[in-house]
mmCIF file of C-alpha atoms in Angstrom:
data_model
loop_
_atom_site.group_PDB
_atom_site.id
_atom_site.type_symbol
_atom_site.label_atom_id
_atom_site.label_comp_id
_atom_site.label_asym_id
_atom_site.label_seq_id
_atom_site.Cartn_x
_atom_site.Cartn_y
_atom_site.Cartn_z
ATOM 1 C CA UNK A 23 -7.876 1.311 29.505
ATOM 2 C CA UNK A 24 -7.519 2.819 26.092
ATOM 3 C CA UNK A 25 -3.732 2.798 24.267
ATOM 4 C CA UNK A 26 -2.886 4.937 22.078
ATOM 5 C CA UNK A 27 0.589 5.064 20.286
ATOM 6 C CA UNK A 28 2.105 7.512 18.194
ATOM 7 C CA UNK A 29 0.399 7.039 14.939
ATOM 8 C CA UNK A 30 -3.082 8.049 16.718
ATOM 9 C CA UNK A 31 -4.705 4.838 15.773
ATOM 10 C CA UNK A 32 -6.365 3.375 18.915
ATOM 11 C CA UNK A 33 -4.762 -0.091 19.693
ATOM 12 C CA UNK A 34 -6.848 -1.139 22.827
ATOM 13 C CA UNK A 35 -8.425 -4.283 21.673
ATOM 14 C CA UNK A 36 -9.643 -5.899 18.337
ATOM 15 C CA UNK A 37 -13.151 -4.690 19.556
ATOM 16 C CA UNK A 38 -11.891 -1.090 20.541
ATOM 17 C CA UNK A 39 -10.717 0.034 17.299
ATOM 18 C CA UNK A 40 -12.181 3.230 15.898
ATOM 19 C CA UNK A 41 -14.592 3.603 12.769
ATOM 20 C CA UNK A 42 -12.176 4.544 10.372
ATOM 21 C CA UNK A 43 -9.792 1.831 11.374
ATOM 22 C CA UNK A 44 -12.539 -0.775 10.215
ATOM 23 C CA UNK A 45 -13.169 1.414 6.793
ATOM 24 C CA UNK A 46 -9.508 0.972 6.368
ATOM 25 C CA UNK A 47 -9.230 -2.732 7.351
ATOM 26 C CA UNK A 48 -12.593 -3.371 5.071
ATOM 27 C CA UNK A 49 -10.504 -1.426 2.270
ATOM 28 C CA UNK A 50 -7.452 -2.972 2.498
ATOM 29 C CA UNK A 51 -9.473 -6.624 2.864
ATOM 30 C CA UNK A 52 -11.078 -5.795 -0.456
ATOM 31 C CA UNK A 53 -7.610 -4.879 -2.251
ATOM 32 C CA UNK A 54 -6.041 -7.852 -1.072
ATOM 33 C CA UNK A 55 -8.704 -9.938 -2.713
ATOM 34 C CA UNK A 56 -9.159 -8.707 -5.687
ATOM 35 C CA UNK A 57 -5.294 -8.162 -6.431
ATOM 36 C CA UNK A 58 -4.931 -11.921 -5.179
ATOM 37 C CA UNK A 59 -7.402 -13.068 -7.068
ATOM 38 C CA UNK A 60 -6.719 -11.331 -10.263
ATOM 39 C CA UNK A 61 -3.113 -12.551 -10.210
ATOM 40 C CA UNK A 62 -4.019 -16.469 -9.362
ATOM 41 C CA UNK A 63 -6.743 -16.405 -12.041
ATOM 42 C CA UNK A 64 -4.272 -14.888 -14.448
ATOM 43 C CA UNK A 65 -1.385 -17.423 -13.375
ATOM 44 C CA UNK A 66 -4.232 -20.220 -13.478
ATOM 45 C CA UNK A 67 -5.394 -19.459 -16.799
ATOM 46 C CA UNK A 68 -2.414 -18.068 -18.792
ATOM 47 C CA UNK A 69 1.013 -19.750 -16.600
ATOM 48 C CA UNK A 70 4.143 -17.308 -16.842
ATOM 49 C CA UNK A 71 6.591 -19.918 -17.880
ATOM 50 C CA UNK A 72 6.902 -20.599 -20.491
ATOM 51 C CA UNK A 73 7.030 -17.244 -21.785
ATOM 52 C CA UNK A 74 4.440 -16.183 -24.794
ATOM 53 C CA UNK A 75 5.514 -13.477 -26.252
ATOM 54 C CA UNK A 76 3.743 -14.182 -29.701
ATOM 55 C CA UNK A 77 0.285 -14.530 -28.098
ATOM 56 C CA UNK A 78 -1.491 -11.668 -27.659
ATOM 57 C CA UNK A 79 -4.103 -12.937 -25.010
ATOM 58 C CA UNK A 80 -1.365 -14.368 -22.585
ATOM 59 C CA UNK A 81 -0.113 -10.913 -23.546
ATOM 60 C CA UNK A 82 -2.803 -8.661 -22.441
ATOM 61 C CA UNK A 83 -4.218 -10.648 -19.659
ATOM 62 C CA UNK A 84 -0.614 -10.165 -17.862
ATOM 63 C CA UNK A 85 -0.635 -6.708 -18.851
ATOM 64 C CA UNK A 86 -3.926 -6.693 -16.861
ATOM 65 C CA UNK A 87 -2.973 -8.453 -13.978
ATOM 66 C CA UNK A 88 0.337 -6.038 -13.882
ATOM 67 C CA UNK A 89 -1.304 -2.817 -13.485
ATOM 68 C CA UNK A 90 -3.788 -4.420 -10.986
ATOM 69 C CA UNK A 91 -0.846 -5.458 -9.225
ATOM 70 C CA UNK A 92 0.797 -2.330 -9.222
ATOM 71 C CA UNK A 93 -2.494 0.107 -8.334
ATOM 72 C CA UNK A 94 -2.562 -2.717 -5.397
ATOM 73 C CA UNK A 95 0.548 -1.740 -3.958
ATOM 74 C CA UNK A 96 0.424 1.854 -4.830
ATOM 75 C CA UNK A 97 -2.516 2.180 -3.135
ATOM 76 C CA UNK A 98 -0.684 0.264 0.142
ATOM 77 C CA UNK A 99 2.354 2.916 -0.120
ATOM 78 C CA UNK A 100 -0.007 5.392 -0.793
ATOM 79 C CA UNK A 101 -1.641 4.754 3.189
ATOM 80 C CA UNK A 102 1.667 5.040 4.564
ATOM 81 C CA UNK A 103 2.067 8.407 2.807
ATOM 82 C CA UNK A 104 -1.130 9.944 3.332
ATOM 83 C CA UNK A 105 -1.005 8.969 7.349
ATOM 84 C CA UNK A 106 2.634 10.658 7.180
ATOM 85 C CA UNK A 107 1.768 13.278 6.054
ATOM 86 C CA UNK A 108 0.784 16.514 8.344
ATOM 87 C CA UNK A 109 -1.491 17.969 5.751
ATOM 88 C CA UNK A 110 -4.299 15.998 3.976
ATOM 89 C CA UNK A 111 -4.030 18.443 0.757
ATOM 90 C CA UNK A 112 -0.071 17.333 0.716
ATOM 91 C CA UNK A 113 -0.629 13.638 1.488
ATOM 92 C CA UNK A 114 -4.086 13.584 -1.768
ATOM 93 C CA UNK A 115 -1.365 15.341 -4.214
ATOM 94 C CA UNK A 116 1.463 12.654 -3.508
ATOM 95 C CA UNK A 117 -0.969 9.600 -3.307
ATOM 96 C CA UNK A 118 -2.587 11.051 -6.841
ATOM 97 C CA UNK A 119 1.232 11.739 -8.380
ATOM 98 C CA UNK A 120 1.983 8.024 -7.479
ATOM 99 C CA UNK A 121 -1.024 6.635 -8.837
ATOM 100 C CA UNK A 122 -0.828 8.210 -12.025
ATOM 101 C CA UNK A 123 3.328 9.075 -12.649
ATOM 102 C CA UNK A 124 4.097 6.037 -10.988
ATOM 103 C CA UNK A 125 7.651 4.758 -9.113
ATOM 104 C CA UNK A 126 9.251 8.367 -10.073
ATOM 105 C CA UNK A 127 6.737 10.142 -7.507
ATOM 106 C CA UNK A 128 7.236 7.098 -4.876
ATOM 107 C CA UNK A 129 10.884 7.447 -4.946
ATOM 108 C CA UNK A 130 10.744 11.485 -4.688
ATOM 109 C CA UNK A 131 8.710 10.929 -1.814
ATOM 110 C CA UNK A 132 10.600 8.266 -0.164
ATOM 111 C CA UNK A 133 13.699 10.561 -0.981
ATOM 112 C CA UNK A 134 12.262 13.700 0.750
ATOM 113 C CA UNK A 135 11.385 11.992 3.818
ATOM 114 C CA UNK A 136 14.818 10.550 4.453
ATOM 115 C CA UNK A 137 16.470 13.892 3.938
ATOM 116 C CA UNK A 138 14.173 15.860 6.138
ATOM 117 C CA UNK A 139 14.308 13.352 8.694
ATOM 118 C CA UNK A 140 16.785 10.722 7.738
ATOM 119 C CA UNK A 141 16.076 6.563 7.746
ATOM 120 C CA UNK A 142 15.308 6.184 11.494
ATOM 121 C CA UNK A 143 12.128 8.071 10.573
ATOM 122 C CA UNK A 144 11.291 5.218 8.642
ATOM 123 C CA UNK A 145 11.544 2.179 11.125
ATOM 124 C CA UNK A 146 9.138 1.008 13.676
ATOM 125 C CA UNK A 147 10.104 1.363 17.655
ATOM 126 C CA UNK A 148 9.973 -1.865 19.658
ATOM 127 C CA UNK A 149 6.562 -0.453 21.457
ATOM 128 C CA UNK A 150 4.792 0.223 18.047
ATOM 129 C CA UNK A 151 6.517 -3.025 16.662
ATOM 130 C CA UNK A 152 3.824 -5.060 18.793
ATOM 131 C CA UNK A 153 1.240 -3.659 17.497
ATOM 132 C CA UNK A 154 1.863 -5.543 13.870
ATOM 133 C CA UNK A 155 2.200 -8.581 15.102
ATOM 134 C CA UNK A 156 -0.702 -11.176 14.419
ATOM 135 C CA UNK A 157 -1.664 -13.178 17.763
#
């Protein structure tokens, strides 16, 4: 028997899930890595603390690993948007204003949605609570 909750995704069974639920698992897997492993390398190589504000390596290389950091987590907020969003045309322009104007586009967003629909639009029911739960 097939489950499908309110998001559309299909839930049945690690080995039921749809095509483009394994594109966006393989994505997400790949983003993960290299954002992890950018910021251990960088952390490994050039530590935080102590702070070095003089050198312009331990300088750049952070500067690096920032924006790597942030395009890693804009690009997570930036799945939750598009899959809100009823049109695709809509959810493209708001994923591209984040990437490239940043927080200010984020927090419009994130503003919009909880006046149209206010912050319970934003939680997860008990039923599709389950579903992000690791076994």
């Amino acid at each position: 028997m097939t489950m499908v909750n309110t998001t559309g995704i299909n839930n049945s069974n690690s080995s039921g899930r749809s095509c483009p639920t394994w594109l966006y698992i393989g994505f997400y897997t790949i983003l993960f890595i290299v954002t992890a492993t950018t910021i251990a390398k960088t952390a490994s190589a050039f530590p935080l603390f102590p702070f070095q504000s003089d050198s312009l390596e331990w300088n750049s290389n952070w500067l690096i690993a920032t924006v790597i950091d942030y395009y890693g987590a804009c690009l997570c907020f930036c799945g939750i948007l598009f899959k809100s969003e009823d049109n695709w045309i809509h959810g493209s322009l708001w994923c591209l204003g984040c990437c490239l104007l940043g927080s200010p586009v984020c927090c419009l967003w994130m503003l919009i949605v909880l006046w149209k629909h206010g912050v319970d639009s934003l939680s997860l029911s008990p039923n599709r609570r389950s579903h992000y739960q690791l076994n």
